[in-house]
Short mmCIF file of C-alpha atoms in Angstrom, two decimals:
data_model
loop_
_atom_site.label_atom_id
_atom_site.label_comp_id
_atom_site.label_asym_id
_atom_site.label_seq_id
_atom_site.Cartn_x
_atom_site.Cartn_y
_atom_site.Cartn_z
CA UNK A 22 -15.29 27.47 1.98
CA UNK A 23 -14.45 24.04 1.18
CA UNK A 24 -11.29 22.68 2.93
CA UNK A 25 -9.48 19.69 3.18
CA UNK A 26 -6.22 19.74 5.66
CA UNK A 27 -3.69 16.67 5.01
CA UNK A 28 -1.85 15.68 8.34
CA UNK A 29 0.42 13.29 10.17
CA UNK A 30 2.87 12.84 7.04
CA UNK A 31 6.83 12.30 7.91
CA UNK A 32 9.64 10.12 7.86
CA UNK A 33 9.66 6.57 8.46
CA UNK A 34 11.63 3.58 7.82
CA UNK A 35 11.06 0.70 5.53
CA UNK A 36 8.45 -1.34 6.77
CA UNK A 37 7.22 1.04 9.50
CA UNK A 38 3.67 2.31 9.43
CA UNK A 39 2.06 6.08 9.47
CA UNK A 40 -1.02 7.12 9.41
CA UNK A 41 -2.24 10.26 7.55
CA UNK A 42 -5.21 11.94 8.17
CA UNK A 43 -7.73 14.14 6.30
CA UNK A 44 -10.13 17.06 8.41
CA UNK A 45 -12.96 18.07 6.08
CA UNK A 46 -15.19 21.46 6.08
CA UNK A 47 -17.26 23.62 3.89
CA UNK A 48 -19.17 20.75 2.40
CA UNK A 49 -21.27 17.80 2.85
CA UNK A 50 -18.54 15.37 3.55
CA UNK A 51 -20.68 12.19 3.93
CA UNK A 52 -22.05 12.84 0.74
CA UNK A 53 -18.65 12.82 -1.54
CA UNK A 54 -16.91 9.65 -2.26
CA UNK A 55 -13.28 10.55 -1.33
CA UNK A 56 -9.72 9.48 -2.38
CA UNK A 57 -6.05 9.50 -1.68
CA UNK A 58 -4.00 10.68 -4.28
CA UNK A 59 -0.31 10.50 -4.43
CA UNK A 60 2.83 12.45 -6.42
CA UNK A 61 6.02 11.08 -6.42
CA UNK A 62 9.34 13.85 -7.22
CA UNK A 63 9.19 14.18 -10.87
CA UNK A 64 6.19 11.58 -11.65
CA UNK A 65 2.05 12.60 -12.18
CA UNK A 66 -0.56 11.95 -9.93
CA UNK A 67 -1.07 8.13 -8.87
CA UNK A 68 -4.25 7.27 -7.25
CA UNK A 69 -4.00 5.23 -4.23
CA UNK A 70 -7.12 4.50 -2.22
CA UNK A 71 -10.91 5.57 -2.80
CA UNK A 72 -13.71 5.16 -0.37
CA UNK A 73 -17.37 5.35 -1.66
CA UNK A 74 -20.14 7.42 -0.10
CA UNK A 75 -22.80 5.12 -1.06
CA UNK A 76 -21.94 2.31 1.38
CA UNK A 77 -18.20 3.12 2.22
CA UNK A 78 -17.07 0.08 0.20
CA UNK A 79 -13.37 0.63 -0.40
CA UNK A 80 -10.70 0.51 -3.43
CA UNK A 81 -7.02 -0.22 -3.79
CA UNK A 82 -4.71 0.22 -6.46
CA UNK A 83 -2.59 -2.76 -6.63
CA UNK A 84 0.60 -2.11 -5.08
CA UNK A 85 -0.52 -1.29 -1.88
CA UNK A 86 -3.71 -3.74 -1.64
CA UNK A 87 -2.84 -5.34 1.91
CA UNK A 88 -0.88 -2.93 3.23
CA UNK A 89 -2.94 0.21 3.50
CA UNK A 90 -6.09 0.62 5.00
CA UNK A 91 -8.72 3.38 3.95
CA UNK A 92 -11.38 4.33 6.28
CA UNK A 93 -13.59 7.67 7.17
CA UNK A 94 -15.99 8.91 9.94
CA UNK A 95 -18.34 10.78 8.86
CA UNK A 96 -19.58 12.30 11.96
CA UNK A 97 -15.75 14.06 12.19
CA UNK A 98 -15.62 14.80 8.72
CA UNK A 99 -12.55 12.97 8.43
CA UNK A 100 -10.53 10.37 6.50
CA UNK A 101 -7.65 8.00 6.96
CA UNK A 102 -4.91 5.99 5.17
CA UNK A 103 -3.36 3.34 7.66
CA UNK A 104 0.12 2.73 5.85
CA UNK A 105 1.98 -0.16 6.75
CA UNK A 106 5.01 -2.34 5.76
CA UNK A 107 6.35 1.08 3.56
CA UNK A 108 8.40 0.89 1.14
CA UNK A 109 10.56 3.37 -0.59
CA UNK A 110 8.40 3.68 -3.63
CA UNK A 111 5.63 4.50 -1.66
CA UNK A 112 7.39 8.22 -1.14
CA UNK A 113 5.35 11.27 -2.23
CA UNK A 114 3.02 13.82 -1.58
CA UNK A 115 -0.29 12.31 -0.46
CA UNK A 116 -3.31 14.68 -1.22
CA UNK A 117 -7.17 13.80 -0.28
CA UNK A 118 -9.22 14.62 -2.46
CA UNK A 119 -13.53 14.61 -2.77
CA UNK A 120 -15.89 14.15 -5.90
CA UNK A 121 -19.39 14.38 -5.76
CA UNK A 122 -19.74 12.82 -9.56
CA UNK A 123 -20.26 9.31 -10.31
CA UNK A 124 -17.60 8.26 -12.74
CA UNK A 125 -14.75 6.03 -11.59
CA UNK A 126 -14.06 6.69 -8.37
CA UNK A 127 -10.17 5.61 -9.71
CA UNK A 128 -9.81 8.72 -12.01
CA UNK A 129 -8.29 11.14 -9.95
CA UNK A 130 -9.21 13.92 -12.98
CA UNK A 131 -12.62 13.15 -11.40
CA UNK A 132 -12.13 15.27 -8.25
CA UNK A 133 -13.81 18.25 -6.99
CA UNK A 134 -11.91 19.35 -4.00
CA UNK A 135 -8.17 18.94 -3.21
CA UNK A 136 -6.01 19.36 0.14
CA UNK A 137 -2.58 21.11 0.13
CA UNK A 138 -0.99 17.48 0.72
CA UNK A 139 1.75 15.54 3.27
CA UNK A 140 4.81 14.62 2.37
CA UNK A 141 5.35 11.01 3.01
CA UNK A 142 9.27 9.92 2.80
CA UNK A 143 10.49 6.36 3.19
CA UNK A 144 13.75 5.61 3.71
CA UNK A 145 16.54 4.40 5.97
#
């Protein structure tokens, strides 16, 4: 059974940091591109960051560049998102997602497996 389990969300003040994790099981983790996708209240899903299966290249949406860092540990079947200098507009449920396809990594609709999400709230 494929499972993606996020953890590490919570409440943080503006300017603070948080690291969310995604533990994967039930599939060959290293053979899948991985991404973080978030959804704020009343809005649609928004791709945040991705890391390729082939060479570990990383990608970010413009609004998080320089603040967020994505990484993966294929030996531990885990992906991380380190979030620094958090802003209220980063408030959302953060989902990890996995895909085996070869279309645009930034297209969240191309992902095959999803976690249940972890809430990140940035507020004073």
